[in-house]
Amino acid sequence: MDEIKETSEKPKYVGYGYHGGGRKKGSGTGRKYKTFSFSCSPEEYEQIKAKIEESGLKPSHFFVKKSLE
């Protein structure tokens, strides 16, 4: 009769299954980014959101473009 072996070893986790897993932000691109935030009223937020949608840009690209104009 075949014997079943039990192991007490835990499986090795890879990828996104644990804290810190997966690729790091900007991995492999060599690019470095800075982030910032700002506050606005709900009314201003809706107006900004509409302008971003009209532009067809991602929000971060929209703000960088407008800031550098």
JSON list of N, CA and C in Angstrom, two decimals:
[
{"chain": "A", "resi": 1, "resn": "MET", "atom": "N", "xyz": [0.84, -1.18, 0.00]},
{"chain": "A", "resi": 1, "resn": "MET", "atom": "CA", "xyz": [0.00, 0.00, 0.00]},
{"chain": "A", "resi": 1, "resn": "MET", "atom": "C", "xyz": [0.89, 1.25, 0.00]},
{"chain": "A", "resi": 2, "resn": "ASP", "atom": "N", "xyz": [0.47, 2.27, -0.76]},
{"chain": "A", "resi": 2, "resn": "ASP", "atom": "CA", "xyz": [1.24, 3.51, -0.85]},
{"chain": "A", "resi": 2, "resn": "ASP", "atom": "C", "xyz": [1.10, 4.33, 0.43]},
{"chain": "A", "resi": 3, "resn": "GLU", "atom": "N", "xyz": [2.20, 4.91, 0.84]},
{"chain": "A", "resi": 3, "resn": "GLU", "atom": "CA", "xyz": [2.16, 5.78, 2.01]},
{"chain": "A", "resi": 3, "resn": "GLU", "atom": "C", "xyz": [2.02, 7.22, 1.55]},
{"chain": "A", "resi": 4, "resn": "ILE", "atom": "N", "xyz": [1.22, 7.99, 2.27]},
{"chain": "A", "resi": 4, "resn": "ILE", "atom": "CA", "xyz": [1.05, 9.42, 1.97]},
{"chain": "A", "resi": 4, "resn": "ILE", "atom": "C", "xyz": [1.93, 10.20, 2.93]},
{"chain": "A", "resi": 5, "resn": "LYS", "atom": "N", "xyz": [2.80, 11.00, 2.38]},
{"chain": "A", "resi": 5, "resn": "LYS", "atom": "CA", "xyz": [3.70, 11.81, 3.21]},
{"chain": "A", "resi": 5, "resn": "LYS", "atom": "C", "xyz": [3.07, 13.17, 3.44]},
{"chain": "A", "resi": 6, "resn": "GLU", "atom": "N", "xyz": [3.10, 13.60, 4.67]},
{"chain": "A", "resi": 6, "resn": "GLU", "atom": "CA", "xyz": [2.62, 14.94, 5.00]},
{"chain": "A", "resi": 6, "resn": "GLU", "atom": "C", "xyz": [3.83, 15.82, 5.25]},
{"chain": "A", "resi": 7, "resn": "THR", "atom": "N", "xyz": [3.78, 17.02, 4.71]},
{"chain": "A", "resi": 7, "resn": "THR", "atom": "CA", "xyz": [4.88, 17.94, 4.94]},
{"chain": "A", "resi": 7, "resn": "THR", "atom": "C", "xyz": [4.36, 19.12, 5.74]},
{"chain": "A", "resi": 8, "resn": "SER", "atom": "N", "xyz": [5.22, 19.63, 6.57]},
{"chain": "A", "resi": 8, "resn": "SER", "atom": "CA", "xyz": [4.84, 20.79, 7.37]},
{"chain": "A", "resi": 8, "resn": "SER", "atom": "C", "xyz": [5.33, 22.08, 6.72]},
{"chain": "A", "resi": 9, "resn": "GLU", "atom": "N", "xyz": [5.92, 21.96, 5.54]},
{"chain": "A", "resi": 9, "resn": "GLU", "atom": "CA", "xyz": [6.41, 23.15, 4.85]},
{"chain": "A", "resi": 9, "resn": "GLU", "atom": "C", "xyz": [5.25, 23.95, 4.28]},
{"chain": "A", "resi": 10, "resn": "LYS", "atom": "N", "xyz": [5.37, 25.27, 4.42]},
{"chain": "A", "resi": 10, "resn": "LYS", "atom": "CA", "xyz": [4.35, 26.15, 3.84]},
{"chain": "A", "resi": 10, "resn": "LYS", "atom": "C", "xyz": [4.68, 26.37, 2.38]},
{"chain": "A", "resi": 11, "resn": "PRO", "atom": "N", "xyz": [3.66, 26.53, 1.54]},
{"chain": "A", "resi": 11, "resn": "PRO", "atom": "CA", "xyz": [3.95, 26.78, 0.12]},
{"chain": "A", "resi": 11, "resn": "PRO", "atom": "C", "xyz": [4.62, 28.14, -0.06]},
{"chain": "A", "resi": 12, "resn": "LYS", "atom": "N", "xyz": [5.48, 28.21, -1.03]},
{"chain": "A", "resi": 12, "resn": "LYS", "atom": "CA", "xyz": [6.16, 29.47, -1.34]},
{"chain": "A", "resi": 12, "resn": "LYS", "atom": "C", "xyz": [5.20, 30.36, -2.12]},
{"chain": "A", "resi": 13, "resn": "TYR", "atom": "N", "xyz": [4.94, 31.55, -1.61]},
{"chain": "A", "resi": 13, "resn": "TYR", "atom": "CA", "xyz": [4.02, 32.48, -2.26]},
{"chain": "A", "resi": 13, "resn": "TYR", "atom": "C", "xyz": [4.79, 33.39, -3.19]},
{"chain": "A", "resi": 14, "resn": "VAL", "atom": "N", "xyz": [4.25, 33.57, -4.37]},
{"chain": "A", "resi": 14, "resn": "VAL", "atom": "CA", "xyz": [4.84, 34.48, -5.35]},
{"chain": "A", "resi": 14, "resn": "VAL", "atom": "C", "xyz": [3.74, 35.37, -5.91]},
{"chain": "A", "resi": 15, "resn": "GLY", "atom": "N", "xyz": [4.13, 36.48, -6.46]},
{"chain": "A", "resi": 15, "resn": "GLY", "atom": "CA", "xyz": [3.15, 37.37, -7.09]},
{"chain": "A", "resi": 15, "resn": "GLY", "atom": "C", "xyz": [2.46, 38.26, -6.08]},
{"chain": "A", "resi": 16, "resn": "TYR", "atom": "N", "xyz": [1.17, 38.46, -6.26]},
{"chain": "A", "resi": 16, "resn": "TYR", "atom": "CA", "xyz": [0.41, 39.42, -5.47]},
{"chain": "A", "resi": 16, "resn": "TYR", "atom": "C", "xyz": [-0.25, 38.79, -4.25]},
{"chain": "A", "resi": 17, "resn": "GLY", "atom": "N", "xyz": [0.09, 37.57, -3.90]},
{"chain": "A", "resi": 17, "resn": "GLY", "atom": "CA", "xyz": [-0.56, 36.88, -2.80]},
{"chain": "A", "resi": 17, "resn": "GLY", "atom": "C", "xyz": [-0.12, 37.31, -1.42]},
{"chain": "A", "resi": 18, "resn": "TYR", "atom": "N", "xyz": [0.86, 38.19, -1.33]},
{"chain": "A", "resi": 18, "resn": "TYR", "atom": "CA", "xyz": [1.31, 38.63, -0.02]},
{"chain": "A", "resi": 18, "resn": "TYR", "atom": "C", "xyz": [1.82, 40.06, -0.11]},
{"chain": "A", "resi": 19, "resn": "HIS", "atom": "N", "xyz": [1.95, 40.68, 1.06]},
{"chain": "A", "resi": 19, "resn": "HIS", "atom": "CA", "xyz": [2.41, 42.08, 1.11]},
{"chain": "A", "resi": 19, "resn": "HIS", "atom": "C", "xyz": [3.79, 42.20, 0.49]},
{"chain": "A", "resi": 20, "resn": "GLY", "atom": "N", "xyz": [3.94, 43.13, -0.43]},
{"chain": "A", "resi": 20, "resn": "GLY", "atom": "CA", "xyz": [5.22, 43.37, -1.07]},
{"chain": "A", "resi": 20, "resn": "GLY", "atom": "C", "xyz": [5.47, 42.52, -2.30]},
{"chain": "A", "resi": 21, "resn": "GLY", "atom": "N", "xyz": [4.50, 41.71, -2.67]},
{"chain": "A", "resi": 21, "resn": "GLY", "atom": "CA", "xyz": [4.67, 40.83, -3.82]},
{"chain": "A", "resi": 21, "resn": "GLY", "atom": "C", "xyz": [4.46, 41.56, -5.13]},
{"chain": "A", "resi": 22, "resn": "GLY", "atom": "N", "xyz": [4.89, 40.96, -6.18]},
{"chain": "A", "resi": 22, "resn": "GLY", "atom": "CA", "xyz": [4.67, 41.52, -7.51]},
{"chain": "A", "resi": 22, "resn": "GLY", "atom": "C", "xyz": [5.72, 42.54, -7.90]},
{"chain": "A", "resi": 23, "resn": "ARG", "atom": "N", "xyz": [5.50, 43.17, -9.03]},
{"chain": "A", "resi": 23, "resn": "ARG", "atom": "CA", "xyz": [6.45, 44.16, -9.52]},
{"chain": "A", "resi": 23, "resn": "ARG", "atom": "C", "xyz": [6.33, 45.44, -8.73]},
{"chain": "A", "resi": 24, "resn": "LYS", "atom": "N", "xyz": [7.43, 46.09, -8.56]},
{"chain": "A", "resi": 24, "resn": "LYS", "atom": "CA", "xyz": [7.45, 47.39, -7.89]},
{"chain": "A", "resi": 24, "resn": "LYS", "atom": "C", "xyz": [7.01, 48.46, -8.89]},
{"chain": "A", "resi": 25, "resn": "LYS", "atom": "N", "xyz": [6.50, 49.57, -8.39]},
{"chain": "A", "resi": 25, "resn": "LYS", "atom": "CA", "xyz": [6.05, 50.67, -9.24]},
{"chain": "A", "resi": 25, "resn": "LYS", "atom": "C", "xyz": [7.20, 51.16, -10.12]},
{"chain": "A", "resi": 26, "resn": "GLY", "atom": "N", "xyz": [6.94, 51.26, -11.42]},
{"chain": "A", "resi": 26, "resn": "GLY", "atom": "CA", "xyz": [7.96, 51.73, -12.36]},
{"chain": "A", "resi": 26, "resn": "GLY", "atom": "C", "xyz": [9.01, 50.68, -12.66]},
{"chain": "A", "resi": 27, "resn": "SER", "atom": "N", "xyz": [8.75, 49.46, -12.29]},
{"chain": "A", "resi": 27, "resn": "SER", "atom": "CA", "xyz": [9.72, 48.38, -12.45]},
{"chain": "A", "resi": 27, "resn": "SER", "atom": "C", "xyz": [10.13, 48.21, -13.92]},
{"chain": "A", "resi": 28, "resn": "GLY", "atom": "N", "xyz": [11.41, 48.26, -14.14]},
{"chain": "A", "resi": 28, "resn": "GLY", "atom": "CA", "xyz": [11.93, 48.02, -15.48]},
{"chain": "A", "resi": 28, "resn": "GLY", "atom": "C", "xyz": [11.90, 49.22, -16.40]},
{"chain": "A", "resi": 29, "resn": "THR", "atom": "N", "xyz": [11.26, 50.31, -16.02]},
{"chain": "A", "resi": 29, "resn": "THR", "atom": "CA", "xyz": [11.17, 51.46, -16.92]},
{"chain": "A", "resi": 29, "resn": "THR", "atom": "C", "xyz": [12.32, 52.42, -16.73]},
{"chain": "A", "resi": 30, "resn": "GLY", "atom": "N", "xyz": [12.92, 52.42, -15.54]},
{"chain": "A", "resi": 30, "resn": "GLY", "atom": "CA", "xyz": [13.99, 53.37, -15.26]},
{"chain": "A", "resi": 30, "resn": "GLY", "atom": "C", "xyz": [13.47, 54.76, -14.97]},
{"chain": "A", "resi": 31, "resn": "ARG", "atom": "N", "xyz": [12.15, 54.96, -15.04]},
{"chain": "A", "resi": 31, "resn": "ARG", "atom": "CA", "xyz": [11.56, 56.28, -14.79]},
{"chain": "A", "resi": 31, "resn": "ARG", "atom": "C", "xyz": [11.34, 56.48, -13.30]},
{"chain": "A", "resi": 32, "resn": "LYS", "atom": "N", "xyz": [11.42, 57.72, -12.89]},
{"chain": "A", "resi": 32, "resn": "LYS", "atom": "CA", "xyz": [11.13, 58.07, -11.51]},
{"chain": "A", "resi": 32, "resn": "LYS", "atom": "C", "xyz": [10.00, 59.09, -11.53]},
{"chain": "A", "resi": 33, "resn": "TYR", "atom": "N", "xyz": [9.07, 58.96, -10.60]},
{"chain": "A", "resi": 33, "resn": "TYR", "atom": "CA", "xyz": [7.92, 59.83, -10.56]},
{"chain": "A", "resi": 33, "resn": "TYR", "atom": "C", "xyz": [7.78, 60.49, -9.19]},
{"chain": "A", "resi": 34, "resn": "LYS", "atom": "N", "xyz": [7.16, 61.63, -9.17]},
{"chain": "A", "resi": 34, "resn": "LYS", "atom": "CA", "xyz": [6.80, 62.33, -7.95]},
{"chain": "A", "resi": 34, "resn": "LYS", "atom": "C", "xyz": [5.29, 62.45, -7.94]},
{"chain": "A", "resi": 35, "resn": "THR", "atom": "N", "xyz": [4.71, 62.43, -6.77]},
{"chain": "A", "resi": 35, "resn": "THR", "atom": "CA", "xyz": [3.26, 62.58, -6.65]},
{"chain": "A", "resi": 35, "resn": "THR", "atom": "C", "xyz": [2.94, 63.79, -5.80]},
{"chain": "A", "resi": 36, "resn": "PHE", "atom": "N", "xyz": [1.74, 64.33, -6.02]},
{"chain": "A", "resi": 36, "resn": "PHE", "atom": "CA", "xyz": [1.25, 65.42, -5.18]},
{"chain": "A", "resi": 36, "resn": "PHE", "atom": "C", "xyz": [-0.26, 65.35, -5.17]},
{"chain": "A", "resi": 37, "resn": "SER", "atom": "N", "xyz": [-0.85, 66.05, -4.23]},
{"chain": "A", "resi": 37, "resn": "SER", "atom": "CA", "xyz": [-2.30, 66.07, -4.15]},
{"chain": "A", "resi": 37, "resn": "SER", "atom": "C", "xyz": [-2.77, 67.50, -3.91]},
{"chain": "A", "resi": 38, "resn": "PHE", "atom": "N", "xyz": [-4.04, 67.74, -4.12]},
{"chain": "A", "resi": 38, "resn": "PHE", "atom": "CA", "xyz": [-4.62, 69.05, -3.88]},
{"chain": "A", "resi": 38, "resn": "PHE", "atom": "C", "xyz": [-6.05, 68.86, -3.41]},
{"chain": "A", "resi": 39, "resn": "SER", "atom": "N", "xyz": [-6.62, 69.91, -2.88]},
{"chain": "A", "resi": 39, "resn": "SER", "atom": "CA", "xyz": [-7.99, 69.86, -2.39]},
{"chain": "A", "resi": 39, "resn": "SER", "atom": "C", "xyz": [-8.86, 70.82, -3.20]},
{"chain": "A", "resi": 40, "resn": "CYS", "atom": "N", "xyz": [-10.13, 70.46, -3.34]},
{"chain": "A", "resi": 40, "resn": "CYS", "atom": "CA", "xyz": [-11.08, 71.33, -4.01]},
{"chain": "A", "resi": 40, "resn": "CYS", "atom": "C", "xyz": [-12.48, 71.00, -3.50]},
{"chain": "A", "resi": 41, "resn": "SER", "atom": "N", "xyz": [-13.41, 71.86, -3.81]},
{"chain": "A", "resi": 41, "resn": "SER", "atom": "CA", "xyz": [-14.80, 71.63, -3.39]},
{"chain": "A", "resi": 41, "resn": "SER", "atom": "C", "xyz": [-15.43, 70.56, -4.29]},
{"chain": "A", "resi": 42, "resn": "PRO", "atom": "N", "xyz": [-16.52, 69.96, -3.85]},
{"chain": "A", "resi": 42, "resn": "PRO", "atom": "CA", "xyz": [-17.20, 68.98, -4.71]},
{"chain": "A", "resi": 42, "resn": "PRO", "atom": "C", "xyz": [-17.62, 69.57, -6.07]},
{"chain": "A", "resi": 43, "resn": "GLU", "atom": "N", "xyz": [-18.02, 70.83, -6.06]},
{"chain": "A", "resi": 43, "resn": "GLU", "atom": "CA", "xyz": [-18.43, 71.48, -7.31]},
{"chain": "A", "resi": 43, "resn": "GLU", "atom": "C", "xyz": [-17.24, 71.64, -8.25]},
{"chain": "A", "resi": 44, "resn": "GLU", "atom": "N", "xyz": [-16.10, 72.07, -7.68]},
{"chain": "A", "resi": 44, "resn": "GLU", "atom": "CA", "xyz": [-14.89, 72.20, -8.49]},
{"chain": "A", "resi": 44, "resn": "GLU", "atom": "C", "xyz": [-14.44, 70.83, -9.01]},
{"chain": "A", "resi": 45, "resn": "TYR", "atom": "N", "xyz": [-14.56, 69.82, -8.18]},
{"chain": "A", "resi": 45, "resn": "TYR", "atom": "CA", "xyz": [-14.18, 68.46, -8.58]},
{"chain": "A", "resi": 45, "resn": "TYR", "atom": "C", "xyz": [-14.97, 68.02, -9.80]},
{"chain": "A", "resi": 46, "resn": "GLU", "atom": "N", "xyz": [-16.28, 68.25, -9.80]},
{"chain": "A", "resi": 46, "resn": "GLU", "atom": "CA", "xyz": [-17.12, 67.85, -10.93]},
{"chain": "A", "resi": 46, "resn": "GLU", "atom": "C", "xyz": [-16.73, 68.60, -12.20]},
{"chain": "A", "resi": 47, "resn": "GLN", "atom": "N", "xyz": [-16.40, 69.88, -12.07]},
{"chain": "A", "resi": 47, "resn": "GLN", "atom": "CA", "xyz": [-15.97, 70.67, -13.23]},
{"chain": "A", "resi": 47, "resn": "GLN", "atom": "C", "xyz": [-14.64, 70.16, -13.77]},
{"chain": "A", "resi": 48, "resn": "ILE", "atom": "N", "xyz": [-13.71, 69.88, -12.86]},
{"chain": "A", "resi": 48, "resn": "ILE", "atom": "CA", "xyz": [-12.40, 69.37, -13.27]},
{"chain": "A", "resi": 48, "resn": "ILE", "atom": "C", "xyz": [-12.56, 68.01, -13.95]},
{"chain": "A", "resi": 49, "resn": "LYS", "atom": "N", "xyz": [-13.37, 67.15, -13.35]},
{"chain": "A", "resi": 49, "resn": "LYS", "atom": "CA", "xyz": [-13.61, 65.82, -13.90]},
{"chain": "A", "resi": 49, "resn": "LYS", "atom": "C", "xyz": [-14.15, 65.90, -15.32]},
{"chain": "A", "resi": 50, "resn": "ALA", "atom": "N", "xyz": [-15.09, 66.83, -15.56]},
{"chain": "A", "resi": 50, "resn": "ALA", "atom": "CA", "xyz": [-15.66, 67.00, -16.90]},
{"chain": "A", "resi": 50, "resn": "ALA", "atom": "C", "xyz": [-14.59, 67.45, -17.90]},
{"chain": "A", "resi": 51, "resn": "LYS", "atom": "N", "xyz": [-13.73, 68.37, -17.48]},
{"chain": "A", "resi": 51, "resn": "LYS", "atom": "CA", "xyz": [-12.67, 68.85, -18.38]},
{"chain": "A", "resi": 51, "resn": "LYS", "atom": "C", "xyz": [-11.67, 67.74, -18.71]},
{"chain": "A", "resi": 52, "resn": "ILE", "atom": "N", "xyz": [-11.38, 66.90, -17.73]},
{"chain": "A", "resi": 52, "resn": "ILE", "atom": "CA", "xyz": [-10.46, 65.78, -17.97]},
{"chain": "A", "resi": 52, "resn": "ILE", "atom": "C", "xyz": [-11.07, 64.82, -18.99]},
{"chain": "A", "resi": 53, "resn": "GLU", "atom": "N", "xyz": [-12.35, 64.50, -18.81]},
{"chain": "A", "resi": 53, "resn": "GLU", "atom": "CA", "xyz": [-13.03, 63.60, -19.75]},
{"chain": "A", "resi": 53, "resn": "GLU", "atom": "C", "xyz": [-13.06, 64.18, -21.16]},
{"chain": "A", "resi": 54, "resn": "GLU", "atom": "N", "xyz": [-13.29, 65.50, -21.27]},
{"chain": "A", "resi": 54, "resn": "GLU", "atom": "CA", "xyz": [-13.31, 66.17, -22.59]},
{"chain": "A", "resi": 54, "resn": "GLU", "atom": "C", "xyz": [-11.94, 66.10, -23.26]},
{"chain": "A", "resi": 55, "resn": "SER", "atom": "N", "xyz": [-10.88, 66.18, -22.45]},
{"chain": "A", "resi": 55, "resn": "SER", "atom": "CA", "xyz": [-9.52, 66.20, -23.01]},
{"chain": "A", "resi": 55, "resn": "SER", "atom": "C", "xyz": [-9.10, 64.84, -23.57]},
{"chain": "A", "resi": 56, "resn": "GLY", "atom": "N", "xyz": [-9.67, 63.76, -23.04]},
{"chain": "A", "resi": 56, "resn": "GLY", "atom": "CA", "xyz": [-9.28, 62.42, -23.46]},
{"chain": "A", "resi": 56, "resn": "GLY", "atom": "C", "xyz": [-7.97, 61.95, -22.85]},
{"chain": "A", "resi": 57, "resn": "LEU", "atom": "N", "xyz": [-7.44, 62.74, -21.92]},
{"chain": "A", "resi": 57, "resn": "LEU", "atom": "CA", "xyz": [-6.18, 62.38, -21.26]},
{"chain": "A", "resi": 57, "resn": "LEU", "atom": "C", "xyz": [-6.46, 61.67, -19.94]},
{"chain": "A", "resi": 58, "resn": "LYS", "atom": "N", "xyz": [-5.44, 61.00, -19.44]},
{"chain": "A", "resi": 58, "resn": "LYS", "atom": "CA", "xyz": [-5.53, 60.46, -18.09]},
{"chain": "A", "resi": 58, "resn": "LYS", "atom": "C", "xyz": [-5.40, 61.65, -17.13]},
{"chain": "A", "resi": 59, "resn": "PRO", "atom": "N", "xyz": [-5.98, 61.56, -15.95]},
{"chain": "A", "resi": 59, "resn": "PRO", "atom": "CA", "xyz": [-5.93, 62.70, -15.02]},
{"chain": "A", "resi": 59, "resn": "PRO", "atom": "C", "xyz": [-4.52, 63.23, -14.76]},
{"chain": "A", "resi": 60, "resn": "SER", "atom": "N", "xyz": [-3.56, 62.36, -14.53]},
{"chain": "A", "resi": 60, "resn": "SER", "atom": "CA", "xyz": [-2.20, 62.84, -14.25]},
{"chain": "A", "resi": 60, "resn": "SER", "atom": "C", "xyz": [-1.62, 63.58, -15.45]},
{"chain": "A", "resi": 61, "resn": "HIS", "atom": "N", "xyz": [-1.86, 63.06, -16.66]},
{"chain": "A", "resi": 61, "resn": "HIS", "atom": "CA", "xyz": [-1.35, 63.72, -17.87]},
{"chain": "A", "resi": 61, "resn": "HIS", "atom": "C", "xyz": [-2.04, 65.07, -18.07]},
{"chain": "A", "resi": 62, "resn": "PHE", "atom": "N", "xyz": [-3.33, 65.13, -17.76]},
{"chain": "A", "resi": 62, "resn": "PHE", "atom": "CA", "xyz": [-4.07, 66.37, -17.88]},
{"chain": "A", "resi": 62, "resn": "PHE", "atom": "C", "xyz": [-3.46, 67.45, -16.98]},
{"chain": "A", "resi": 63, "resn": "PHE", "atom": "N", "xyz": [-3.21, 67.11, -15.71]},
{"chain": "A", "resi": 63, "resn": "PHE", "atom": "CA", "xyz": [-2.69, 68.10, -14.78]},
{"chain": "A", "resi": 63, "resn": "PHE", "atom": "C", "xyz": [-1.26, 68.52, -15.11]},
{"chain": "A", "resi": 64, "resn": "VAL", "atom": "N", "xyz": [-0.44, 67.60, -15.56]},
{"chain": "A", "resi": 64, "resn": "VAL", "atom": "CA", "xyz": [0.93, 67.97, -15.95]},
{"chain": "A", "resi": 64, "resn": "VAL", "atom": "C", "xyz": [0.88, 68.89, -17.14]},
{"chain": "A", "resi": 65, "resn": "LYS", "atom": "N", "xyz": [0.07, 68.57, -18.15]},
{"chain": "A", "resi": 65, "resn": "LYS", "atom": "CA", "xyz": [-0.02, 69.41, -19.34]},
{"chain": "A", "resi": 65, "resn": "LYS", "atom": "C", "xyz": [-0.50, 70.82, -18.99]},
{"chain": "A", "resi": 66, "resn": "LYS", "atom": "N", "xyz": [-1.57, 70.90, -18.18]},
{"chain": "A", "resi": 66, "resn": "LYS", "atom": "CA", "xyz": [-2.10, 72.22, -17.81]},
{"chain": "A", "resi": 66, "resn": "LYS", "atom": "C", "xyz": [-1.12, 73.00, -16.96]},
{"chain": "A", "resi": 67, "resn": "SER", "atom": "N", "xyz": [-0.40, 72.32, -16.09]},
{"chain": "A", "resi": 67, "resn": "SER", "atom": "CA", "xyz": [0.57, 73.00, -15.22]},
{"chain": "A", "resi": 67, "resn": "SER", "atom": "C", "xyz": [1.74, 73.57, -15.99]},
{"chain": "A", "resi": 68, "resn": "LEU", "atom": "N", "xyz": [2.10, 72.92, -17.08]},
{"chain": "A", "resi": 68, "resn": "LEU", "atom": "CA", "xyz": [3.27, 73.35, -17.84]},
{"chain": "A", "resi": 68, "resn": "LEU", "atom": "C", "xyz": [2.92, 74.31, -18.97]},
{"chain": "A", "resi": 69, "resn": "GLU", "atom": "N", "xyz": [1.65, 74.61, -19.18]},
{"chain": "A", "resi": 69, "resn": "GLU", "atom": "CA", "xyz": [1.25, 75.54, -20.24]},
{"chain": "A", "resi": 69, "resn": "GLU", "atom": "C", "xyz": [1.65, 76.97, -19.87]}
]
